[in-house]
Tab-separated table of C-alpha atoms in Angstrom:
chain	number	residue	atom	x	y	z
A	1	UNK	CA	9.539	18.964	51.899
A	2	UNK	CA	7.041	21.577	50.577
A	3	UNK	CA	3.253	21.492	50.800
A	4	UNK	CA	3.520	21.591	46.874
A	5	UNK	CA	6.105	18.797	46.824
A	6	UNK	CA	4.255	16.540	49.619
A	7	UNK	CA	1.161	16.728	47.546
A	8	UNK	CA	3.089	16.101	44.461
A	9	UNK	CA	4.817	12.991	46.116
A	10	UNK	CA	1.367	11.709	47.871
A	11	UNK	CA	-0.441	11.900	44.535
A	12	UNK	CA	-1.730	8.390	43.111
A	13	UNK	CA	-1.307	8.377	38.970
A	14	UNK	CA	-3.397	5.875	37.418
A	15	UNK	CA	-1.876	4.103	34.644
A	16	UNK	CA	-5.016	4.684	32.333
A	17	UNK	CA	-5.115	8.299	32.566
A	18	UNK	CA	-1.317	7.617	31.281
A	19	UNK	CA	-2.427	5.729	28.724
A	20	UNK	CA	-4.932	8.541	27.884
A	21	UNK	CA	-1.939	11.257	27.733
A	22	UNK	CA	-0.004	8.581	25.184
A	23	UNK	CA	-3.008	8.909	22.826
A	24	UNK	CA	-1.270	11.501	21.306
A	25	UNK	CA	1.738	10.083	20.801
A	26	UNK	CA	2.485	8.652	17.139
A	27	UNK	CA	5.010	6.503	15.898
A	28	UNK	CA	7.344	8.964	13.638
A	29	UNK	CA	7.514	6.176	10.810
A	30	UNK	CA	4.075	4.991	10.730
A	31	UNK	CA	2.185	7.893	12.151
A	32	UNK	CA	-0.456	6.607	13.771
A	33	UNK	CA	-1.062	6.661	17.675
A	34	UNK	CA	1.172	3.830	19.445
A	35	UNK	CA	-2.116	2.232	21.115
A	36	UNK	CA	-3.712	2.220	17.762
A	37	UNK	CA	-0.560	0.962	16.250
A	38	UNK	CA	-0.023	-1.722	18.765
A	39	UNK	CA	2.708	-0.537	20.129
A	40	UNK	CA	2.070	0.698	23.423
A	41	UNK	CA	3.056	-1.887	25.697
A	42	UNK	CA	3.220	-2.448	29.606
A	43	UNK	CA	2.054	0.332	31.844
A	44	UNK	CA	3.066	0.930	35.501
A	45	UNK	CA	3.533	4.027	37.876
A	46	UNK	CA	5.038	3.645	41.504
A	47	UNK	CA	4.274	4.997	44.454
A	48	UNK	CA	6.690	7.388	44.095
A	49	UNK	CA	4.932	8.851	40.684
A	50	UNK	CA	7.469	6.883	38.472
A	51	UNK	CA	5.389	5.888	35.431
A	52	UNK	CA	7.360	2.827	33.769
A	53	UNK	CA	5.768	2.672	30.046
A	54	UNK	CA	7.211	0.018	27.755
A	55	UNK	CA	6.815	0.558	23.736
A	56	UNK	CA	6.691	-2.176	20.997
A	57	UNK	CA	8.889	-1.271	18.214
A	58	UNK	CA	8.340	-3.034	14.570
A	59	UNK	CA	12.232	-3.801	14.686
A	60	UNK	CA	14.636	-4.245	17.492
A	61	UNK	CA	16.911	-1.475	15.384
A	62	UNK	CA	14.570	1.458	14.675
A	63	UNK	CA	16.780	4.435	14.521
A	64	UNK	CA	13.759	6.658	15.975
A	65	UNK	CA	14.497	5.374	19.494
A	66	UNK	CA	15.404	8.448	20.595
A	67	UNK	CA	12.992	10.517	19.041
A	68	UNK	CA	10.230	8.122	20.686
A	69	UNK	CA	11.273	7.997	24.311
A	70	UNK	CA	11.480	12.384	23.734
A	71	UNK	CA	7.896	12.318	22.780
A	72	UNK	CA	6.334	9.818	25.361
A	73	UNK	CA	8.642	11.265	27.970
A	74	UNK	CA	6.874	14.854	27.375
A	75	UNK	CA	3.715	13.497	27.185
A	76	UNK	CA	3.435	11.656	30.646
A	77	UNK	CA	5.089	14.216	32.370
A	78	UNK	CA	2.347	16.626	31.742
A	79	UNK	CA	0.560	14.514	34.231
A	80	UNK	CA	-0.148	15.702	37.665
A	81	UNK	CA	1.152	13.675	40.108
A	82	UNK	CA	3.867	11.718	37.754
A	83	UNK	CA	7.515	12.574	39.325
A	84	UNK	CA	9.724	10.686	36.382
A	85	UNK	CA	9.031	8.559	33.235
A	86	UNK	CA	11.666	5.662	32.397
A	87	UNK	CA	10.851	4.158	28.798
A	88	UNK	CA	12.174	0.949	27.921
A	89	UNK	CA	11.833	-0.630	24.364
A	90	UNK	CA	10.712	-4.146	23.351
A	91	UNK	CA	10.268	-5.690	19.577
A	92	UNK	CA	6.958	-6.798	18.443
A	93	UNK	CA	6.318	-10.611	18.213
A	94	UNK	CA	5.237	-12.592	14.882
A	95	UNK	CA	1.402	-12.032	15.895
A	96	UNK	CA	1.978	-8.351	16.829
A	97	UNK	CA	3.785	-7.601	13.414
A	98	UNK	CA	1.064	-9.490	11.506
A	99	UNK	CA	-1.975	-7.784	12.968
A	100	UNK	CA	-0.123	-4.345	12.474
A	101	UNK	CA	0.243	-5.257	9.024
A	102	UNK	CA	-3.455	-6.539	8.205
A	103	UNK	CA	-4.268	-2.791	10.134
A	104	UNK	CA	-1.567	-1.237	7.785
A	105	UNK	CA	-3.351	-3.110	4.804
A	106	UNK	CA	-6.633	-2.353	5.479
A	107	UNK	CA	-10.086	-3.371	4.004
A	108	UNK	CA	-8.444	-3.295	0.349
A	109	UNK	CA	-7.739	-6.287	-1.737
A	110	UNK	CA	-3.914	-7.006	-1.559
A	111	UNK	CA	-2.661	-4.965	-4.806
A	112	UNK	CA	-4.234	-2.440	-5.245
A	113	UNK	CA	-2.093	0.619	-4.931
A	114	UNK	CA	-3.606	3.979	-3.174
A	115	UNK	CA	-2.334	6.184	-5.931
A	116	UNK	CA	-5.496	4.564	-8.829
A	117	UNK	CA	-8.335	6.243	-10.115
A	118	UNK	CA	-10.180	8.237	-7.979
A	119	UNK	CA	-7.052	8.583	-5.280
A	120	UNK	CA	-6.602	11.702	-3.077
A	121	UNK	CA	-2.685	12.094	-3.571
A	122	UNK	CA	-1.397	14.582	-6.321
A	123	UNK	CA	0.986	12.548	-8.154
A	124	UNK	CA	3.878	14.306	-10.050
A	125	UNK	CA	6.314	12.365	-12.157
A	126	UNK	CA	9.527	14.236	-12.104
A	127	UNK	CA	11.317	13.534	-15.693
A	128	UNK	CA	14.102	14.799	-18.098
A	129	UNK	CA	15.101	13.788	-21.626
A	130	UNK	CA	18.935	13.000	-20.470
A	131	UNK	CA	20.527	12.557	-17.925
A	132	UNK	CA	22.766	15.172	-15.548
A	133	UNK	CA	20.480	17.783	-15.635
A	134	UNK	CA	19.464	17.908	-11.715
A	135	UNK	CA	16.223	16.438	-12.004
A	136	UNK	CA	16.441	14.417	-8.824
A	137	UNK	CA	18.364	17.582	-6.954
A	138	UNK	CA	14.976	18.981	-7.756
A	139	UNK	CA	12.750	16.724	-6.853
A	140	UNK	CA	14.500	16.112	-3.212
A	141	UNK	CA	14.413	20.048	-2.689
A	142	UNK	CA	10.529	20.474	-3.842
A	143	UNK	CA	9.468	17.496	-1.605
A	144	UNK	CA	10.776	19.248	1.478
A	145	UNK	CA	9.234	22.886	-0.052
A	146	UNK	CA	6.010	20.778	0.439
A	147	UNK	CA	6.419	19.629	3.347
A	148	UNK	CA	7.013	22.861	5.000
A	149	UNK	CA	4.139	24.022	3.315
A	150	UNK	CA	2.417	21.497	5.946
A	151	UNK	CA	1.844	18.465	3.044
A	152	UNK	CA	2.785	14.872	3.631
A	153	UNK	CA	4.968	14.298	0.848
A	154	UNK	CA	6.987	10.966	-0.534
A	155	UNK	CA	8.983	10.352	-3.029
A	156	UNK	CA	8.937	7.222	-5.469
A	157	UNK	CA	12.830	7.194	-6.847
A	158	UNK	CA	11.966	5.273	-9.778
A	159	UNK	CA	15.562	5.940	-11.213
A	160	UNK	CA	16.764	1.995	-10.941
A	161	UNK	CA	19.542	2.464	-12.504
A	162	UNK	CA	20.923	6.283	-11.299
A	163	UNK	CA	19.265	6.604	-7.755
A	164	UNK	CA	20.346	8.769	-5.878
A	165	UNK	CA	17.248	9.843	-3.789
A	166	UNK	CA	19.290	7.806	-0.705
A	167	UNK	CA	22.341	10.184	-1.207
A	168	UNK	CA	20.329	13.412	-1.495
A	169	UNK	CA	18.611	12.453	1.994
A	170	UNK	CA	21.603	11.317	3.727
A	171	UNK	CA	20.416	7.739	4.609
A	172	UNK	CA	21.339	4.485	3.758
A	173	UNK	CA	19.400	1.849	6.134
A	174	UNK	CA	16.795	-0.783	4.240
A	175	UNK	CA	13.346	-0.508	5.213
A	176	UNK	CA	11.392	-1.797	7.563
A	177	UNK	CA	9.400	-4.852	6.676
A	178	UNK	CA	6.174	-5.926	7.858
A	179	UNK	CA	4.993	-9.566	6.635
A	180	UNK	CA	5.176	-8.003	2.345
A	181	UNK	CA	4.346	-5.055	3.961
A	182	UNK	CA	7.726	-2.463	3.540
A	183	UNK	CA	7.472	1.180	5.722
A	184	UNK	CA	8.964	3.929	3.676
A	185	UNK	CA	12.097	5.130	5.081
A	186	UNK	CA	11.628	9.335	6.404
A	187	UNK	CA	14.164	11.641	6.472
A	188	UNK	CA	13.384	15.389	6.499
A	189	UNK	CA	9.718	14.743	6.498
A	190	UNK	CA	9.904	13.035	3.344
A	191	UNK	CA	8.439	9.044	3.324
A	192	UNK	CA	11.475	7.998	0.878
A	193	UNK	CA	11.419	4.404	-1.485
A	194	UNK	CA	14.109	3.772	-3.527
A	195	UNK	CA	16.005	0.596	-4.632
A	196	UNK	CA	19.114	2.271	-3.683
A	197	UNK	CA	18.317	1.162	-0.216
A	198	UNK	CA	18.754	-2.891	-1.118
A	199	UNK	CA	21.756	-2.853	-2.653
A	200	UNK	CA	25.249	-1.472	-1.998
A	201	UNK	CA	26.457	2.173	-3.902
A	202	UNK	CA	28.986	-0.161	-5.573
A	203	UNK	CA	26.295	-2.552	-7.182
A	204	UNK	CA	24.894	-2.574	-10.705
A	205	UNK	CA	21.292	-2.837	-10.754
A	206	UNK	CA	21.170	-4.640	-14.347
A	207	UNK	CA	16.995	-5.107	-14.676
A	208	UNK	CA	15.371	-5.670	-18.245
A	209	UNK	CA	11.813	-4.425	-18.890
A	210	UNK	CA	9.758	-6.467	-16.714
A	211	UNK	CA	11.444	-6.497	-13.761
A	212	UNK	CA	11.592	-2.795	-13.754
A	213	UNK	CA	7.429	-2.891	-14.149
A	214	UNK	CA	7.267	-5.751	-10.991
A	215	UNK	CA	10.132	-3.124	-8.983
A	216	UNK	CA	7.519	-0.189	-9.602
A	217	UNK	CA	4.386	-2.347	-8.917
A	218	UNK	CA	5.979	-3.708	-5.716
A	219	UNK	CA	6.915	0.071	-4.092
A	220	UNK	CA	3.493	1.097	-5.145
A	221	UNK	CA	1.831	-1.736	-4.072
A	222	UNK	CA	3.419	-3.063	-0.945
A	223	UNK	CA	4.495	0.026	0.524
A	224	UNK	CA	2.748	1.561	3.554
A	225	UNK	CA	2.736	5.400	2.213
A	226	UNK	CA	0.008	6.391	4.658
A	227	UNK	CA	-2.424	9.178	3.684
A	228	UNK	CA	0.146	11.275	1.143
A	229	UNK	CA	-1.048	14.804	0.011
A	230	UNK	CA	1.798	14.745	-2.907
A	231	UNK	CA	3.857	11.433	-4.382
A	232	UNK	CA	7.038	12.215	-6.111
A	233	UNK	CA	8.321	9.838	-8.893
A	234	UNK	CA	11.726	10.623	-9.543
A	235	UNK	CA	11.779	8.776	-13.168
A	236	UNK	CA	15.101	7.663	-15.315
A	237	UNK	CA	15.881	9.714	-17.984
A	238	UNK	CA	13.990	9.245	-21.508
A	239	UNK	CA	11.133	7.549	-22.908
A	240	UNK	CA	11.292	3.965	-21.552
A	241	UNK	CA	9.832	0.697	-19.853
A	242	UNK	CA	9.477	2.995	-16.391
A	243	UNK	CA	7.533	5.748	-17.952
A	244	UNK	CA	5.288	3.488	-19.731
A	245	UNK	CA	4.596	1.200	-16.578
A	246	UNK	CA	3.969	4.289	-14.593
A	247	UNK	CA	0.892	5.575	-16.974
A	248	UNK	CA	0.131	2.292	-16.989
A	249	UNK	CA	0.237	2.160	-12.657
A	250	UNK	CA	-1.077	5.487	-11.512
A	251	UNK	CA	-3.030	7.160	-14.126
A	252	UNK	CA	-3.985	10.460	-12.840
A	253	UNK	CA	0.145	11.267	-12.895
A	254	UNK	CA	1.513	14.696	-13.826
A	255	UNK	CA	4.446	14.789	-15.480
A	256	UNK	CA	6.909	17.946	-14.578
A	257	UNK	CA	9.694	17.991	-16.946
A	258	UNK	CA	13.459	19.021	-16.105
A	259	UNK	CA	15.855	20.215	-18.816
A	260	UNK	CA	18.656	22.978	-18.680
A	261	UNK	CA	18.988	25.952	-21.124
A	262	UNK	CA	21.169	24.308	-23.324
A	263	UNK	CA	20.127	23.050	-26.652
A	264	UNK	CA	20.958	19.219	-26.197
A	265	UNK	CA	18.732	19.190	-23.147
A	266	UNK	CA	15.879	20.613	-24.250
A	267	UNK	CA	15.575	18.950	-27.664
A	268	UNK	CA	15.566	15.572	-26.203
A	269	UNK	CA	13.302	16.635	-23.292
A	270	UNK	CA	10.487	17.338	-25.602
A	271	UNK	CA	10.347	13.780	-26.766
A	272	UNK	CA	9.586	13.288	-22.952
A	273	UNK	CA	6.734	16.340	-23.055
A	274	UNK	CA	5.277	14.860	-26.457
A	275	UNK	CA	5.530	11.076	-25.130
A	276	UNK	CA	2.991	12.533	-22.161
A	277	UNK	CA	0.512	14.184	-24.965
A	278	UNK	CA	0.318	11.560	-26.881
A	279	UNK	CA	-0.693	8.990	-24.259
A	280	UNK	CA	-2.719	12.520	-22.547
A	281	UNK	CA	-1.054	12.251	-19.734
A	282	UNK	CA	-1.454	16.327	-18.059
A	283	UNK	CA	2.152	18.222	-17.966
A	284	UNK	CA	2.287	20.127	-15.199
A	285	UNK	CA	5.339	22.115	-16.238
A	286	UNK	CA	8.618	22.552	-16.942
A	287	UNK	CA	11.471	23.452	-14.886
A	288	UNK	CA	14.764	25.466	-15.952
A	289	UNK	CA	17.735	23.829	-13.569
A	290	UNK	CA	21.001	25.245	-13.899
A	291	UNK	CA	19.663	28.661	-15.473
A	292	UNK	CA	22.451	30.486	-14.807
A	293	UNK	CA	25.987	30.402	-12.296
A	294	UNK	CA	25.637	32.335	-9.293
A	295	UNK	CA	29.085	33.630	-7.585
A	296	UNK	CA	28.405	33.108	-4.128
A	297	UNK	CA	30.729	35.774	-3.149
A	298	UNK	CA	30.085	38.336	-5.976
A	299	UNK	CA	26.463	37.440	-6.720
A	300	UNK	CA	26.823	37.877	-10.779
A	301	UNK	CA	24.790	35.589	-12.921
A	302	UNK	CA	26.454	33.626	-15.471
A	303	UNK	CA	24.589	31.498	-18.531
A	304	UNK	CA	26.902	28.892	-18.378
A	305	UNK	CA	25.144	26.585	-20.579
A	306	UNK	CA	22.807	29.583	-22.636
A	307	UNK	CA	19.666	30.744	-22.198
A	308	UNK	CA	16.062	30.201	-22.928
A	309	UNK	CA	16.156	25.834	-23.174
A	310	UNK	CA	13.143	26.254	-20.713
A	311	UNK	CA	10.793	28.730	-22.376
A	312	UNK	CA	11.371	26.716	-25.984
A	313	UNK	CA	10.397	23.592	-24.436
A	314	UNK	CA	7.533	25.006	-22.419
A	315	UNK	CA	5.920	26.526	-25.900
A	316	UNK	CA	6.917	23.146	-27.745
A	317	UNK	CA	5.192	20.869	-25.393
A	318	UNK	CA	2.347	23.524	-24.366
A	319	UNK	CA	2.762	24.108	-21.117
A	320	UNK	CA	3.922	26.827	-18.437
A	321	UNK	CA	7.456	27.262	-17.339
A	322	UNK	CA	7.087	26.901	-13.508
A	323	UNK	CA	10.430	28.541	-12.848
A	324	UNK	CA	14.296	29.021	-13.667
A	325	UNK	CA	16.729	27.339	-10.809
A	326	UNK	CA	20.327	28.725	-10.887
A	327	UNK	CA	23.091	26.568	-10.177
A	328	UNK	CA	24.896	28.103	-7.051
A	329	UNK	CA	27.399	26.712	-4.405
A	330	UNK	CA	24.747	25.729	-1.715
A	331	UNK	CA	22.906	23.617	-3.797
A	332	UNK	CA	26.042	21.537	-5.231
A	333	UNK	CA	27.131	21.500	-1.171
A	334	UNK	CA	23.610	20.662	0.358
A	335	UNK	CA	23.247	17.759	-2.116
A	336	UNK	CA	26.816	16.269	-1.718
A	337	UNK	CA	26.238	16.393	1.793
A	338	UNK	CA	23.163	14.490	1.913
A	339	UNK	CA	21.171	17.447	3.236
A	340	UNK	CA	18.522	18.972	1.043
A	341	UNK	CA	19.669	22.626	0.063
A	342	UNK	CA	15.530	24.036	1.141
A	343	UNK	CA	17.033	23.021	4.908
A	344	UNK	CA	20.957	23.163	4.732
A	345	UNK	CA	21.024	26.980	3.156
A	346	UNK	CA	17.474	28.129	3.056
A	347	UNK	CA	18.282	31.609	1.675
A	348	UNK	CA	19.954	30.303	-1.216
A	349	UNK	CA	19.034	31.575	-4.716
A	350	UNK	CA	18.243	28.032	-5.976
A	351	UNK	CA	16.244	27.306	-3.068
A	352	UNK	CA	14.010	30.643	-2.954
A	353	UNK	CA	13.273	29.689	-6.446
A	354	UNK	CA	12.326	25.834	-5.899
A	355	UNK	CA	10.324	27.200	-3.062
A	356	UNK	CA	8.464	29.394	-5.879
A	357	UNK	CA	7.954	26.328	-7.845
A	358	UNK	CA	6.007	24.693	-4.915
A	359	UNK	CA	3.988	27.033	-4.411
A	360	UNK	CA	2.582	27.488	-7.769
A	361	UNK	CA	2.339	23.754	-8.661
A	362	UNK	CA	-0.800	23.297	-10.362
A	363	UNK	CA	-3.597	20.046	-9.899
A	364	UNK	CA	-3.882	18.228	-12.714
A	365	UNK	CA	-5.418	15.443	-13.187
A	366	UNK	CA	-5.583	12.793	-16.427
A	367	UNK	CA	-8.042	13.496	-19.179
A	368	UNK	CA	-11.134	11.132	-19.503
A	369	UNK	CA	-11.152	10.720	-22.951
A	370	UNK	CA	-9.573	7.767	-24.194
A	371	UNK	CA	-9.854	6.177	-21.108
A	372	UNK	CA	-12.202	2.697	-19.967
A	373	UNK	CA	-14.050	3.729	-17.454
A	374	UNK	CA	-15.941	1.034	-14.992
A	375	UNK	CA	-19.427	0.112	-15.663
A	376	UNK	CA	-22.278	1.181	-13.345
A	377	UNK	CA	-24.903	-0.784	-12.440
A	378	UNK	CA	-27.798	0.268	-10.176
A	379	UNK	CA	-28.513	-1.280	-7.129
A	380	UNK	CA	-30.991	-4.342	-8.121
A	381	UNK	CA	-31.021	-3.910	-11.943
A	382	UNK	CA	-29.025	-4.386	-14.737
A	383	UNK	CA	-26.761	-2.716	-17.314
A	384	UNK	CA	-28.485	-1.431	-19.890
């Protein structure tokens, strides 16, 4: 044996400074650190340098195993002195799950959803007048354009009836729960909630008006979204009991409208754009899909369903065309495949221009007027 290796070998690792190293190491659903999380378990190193580290997982079947043991693996062998890691994986107990959820919870009074008045996260309500025009292909492909911008980004697939968030992503597993406490479900960087994960692709979701207002209050309100930069509502098509509960739910919403060229799109997506005015709700745009066939082999441009359905509605609801997506062969593919086209074929023409649209999102947030706005009473006195 080496000098090096002897030294190596006769080093003593103390389980705290390995403890210390797994500071750093989050939990890829909840992201937060695993000792803050309660999840860090058991601690041991060997003589030999072994360091045995056992990790608490919220369910016995988190399909992040693998991505966990990676991470604390790399992180305790940077430790002088440590010769192997072995990681072993434990579920939480009833106690352990409730505490986690009180931490997940917070100081706030049960029901109050982080995306109110005076909230941090950018909320964009992603609608169209009818249905088939793409709107959730674009909504899946501008969340991950903000992610890799460096946001953290969800989406809220509000579309009970005609989800298909879960298909776009390519998962299918129910969330996990915490004591009325549901974690979002990630895929691609993207915190995901959508109804389509409780019930099979097969099932009718038949909901009248106020179930669909409890379904939105419950992902809202019982859903550990963590500290979002951008929240993505992916909303059914029209002018409905959804919309209504959602300027109802988070008021300082944008809406970003979806409509193709064609006529029959773009007349009934105004109704959306004026719907939004009228109850001042800010538009933050409008979005072209399907401007025009690309040939993937040829690269001509065809207006397969006309032209300019985008720029009327922009000038009929005031407000700024934030870009014209084509319709081309890797978005169809990327989206049937349950990958988002902005990773599965990043040089597309549809993608470079979604990318475009992410960029130049603007901030908006709801007018004041019209609005009830909380009293304010000084410290000591009274309202005058």
């Amino acid at each position: 044996m080496s000098l090096l290796s002897r030294r190596r070998a006769d080093a003593k690792v103390d389980p705290a400074d390995v403890r210390t190293a797994l500071a750093r190491v989050e939990d890829p659903e909840l992201h937060l650190p695993l000792e803050e999380a309660g999840m860090l378990g058991e601690v041991e190193v060997d003589r030999s340098g072994v360091a045995r580290v056992t990790v608490r997982l919220t369910t016995p079947s988190c399909p992040l195993q693998e991505a966990l043991a990676a991470d604390v693996t790399a992180a305790v062998r940077a430790i002088a002195g440590v010769s192997g890691v072995e990681v072993a994986f434990a579920a939480m107990g009833e106690g352990e799950r409730m505490r986690l959820a009180a931490r997940l919870r917070g100081a706030g009074p049960r029901g109050a959803n982080s995306f109110g008045l005076g909230s941090a996260t950018q909320v964009y309500a992603v609608a169209s007048g009818k249905g088939g025009v793409g709107k959730s292909t674009i909504t899946a492909n501008l969340a991950v354009a903000l992610v890799r911008q460096g946001k953290r980004v969800g989406i809220l697939d509000a579309d009970v009836w005609g989800y298909s968030i879960p298909h776009l992503f390519g998962v299918r597993r129910a969330p996990v729960a915490l004591k009325g406490l549901m974690l979002p479900v990630e895929a691609f960087g993207v915190a995901l909630m959508s109804v389509g994960f409780f019930v099979r692709d097969d099932e009718p979701v038949v909901w009248r008006g106020p179930m669909l207002h409890k379904a939105i209050e419950q992902f809202l309100d019982d859903v550990y979204w963590g500290e979002l930069d951008v929240l993505l509502i992916d909303l059914p098509p029209g002018t409905g009991d959804v919309t209504l509960s959602l300027l109802e739910l988070v008021p300082d919403a944008a809406l970003i409208v979806v409509t193709t060229p064609q006529p029959a799109a773009q007349t009934v997506a105004q109704r959306v754009g004026r719907m939004a005015r009228d109850s001042r709700m800010p538009v933050a745009g409008v979005v072209e899909n399907m401007s025009a066939m690309i040939c993937s082999s040829c690269h001509e441009s065809t207006a397969l369903f006309g032209a300019g359905g985008g720029q009327r509605l922009a000038e009929a609801i005031a407000a700024p065309l934030l870009g014209q997506v084509p319709l081309d062969i890797e978005l169809r593919e990327a989206g049937d495949a349950g990958v988002p086209a902005m990773i599965a074929a990043p040089q597309a023409a549809s993608v470079t221009q979604i990318r475009q649209i992410a960029t130049s999102l603007p901030i908006l947030r709801r007018s004041l007027v019209g609005r009830s706005l909380p009293l304010t009473v000084p410290h000591g006195g009274h309202p005058g």
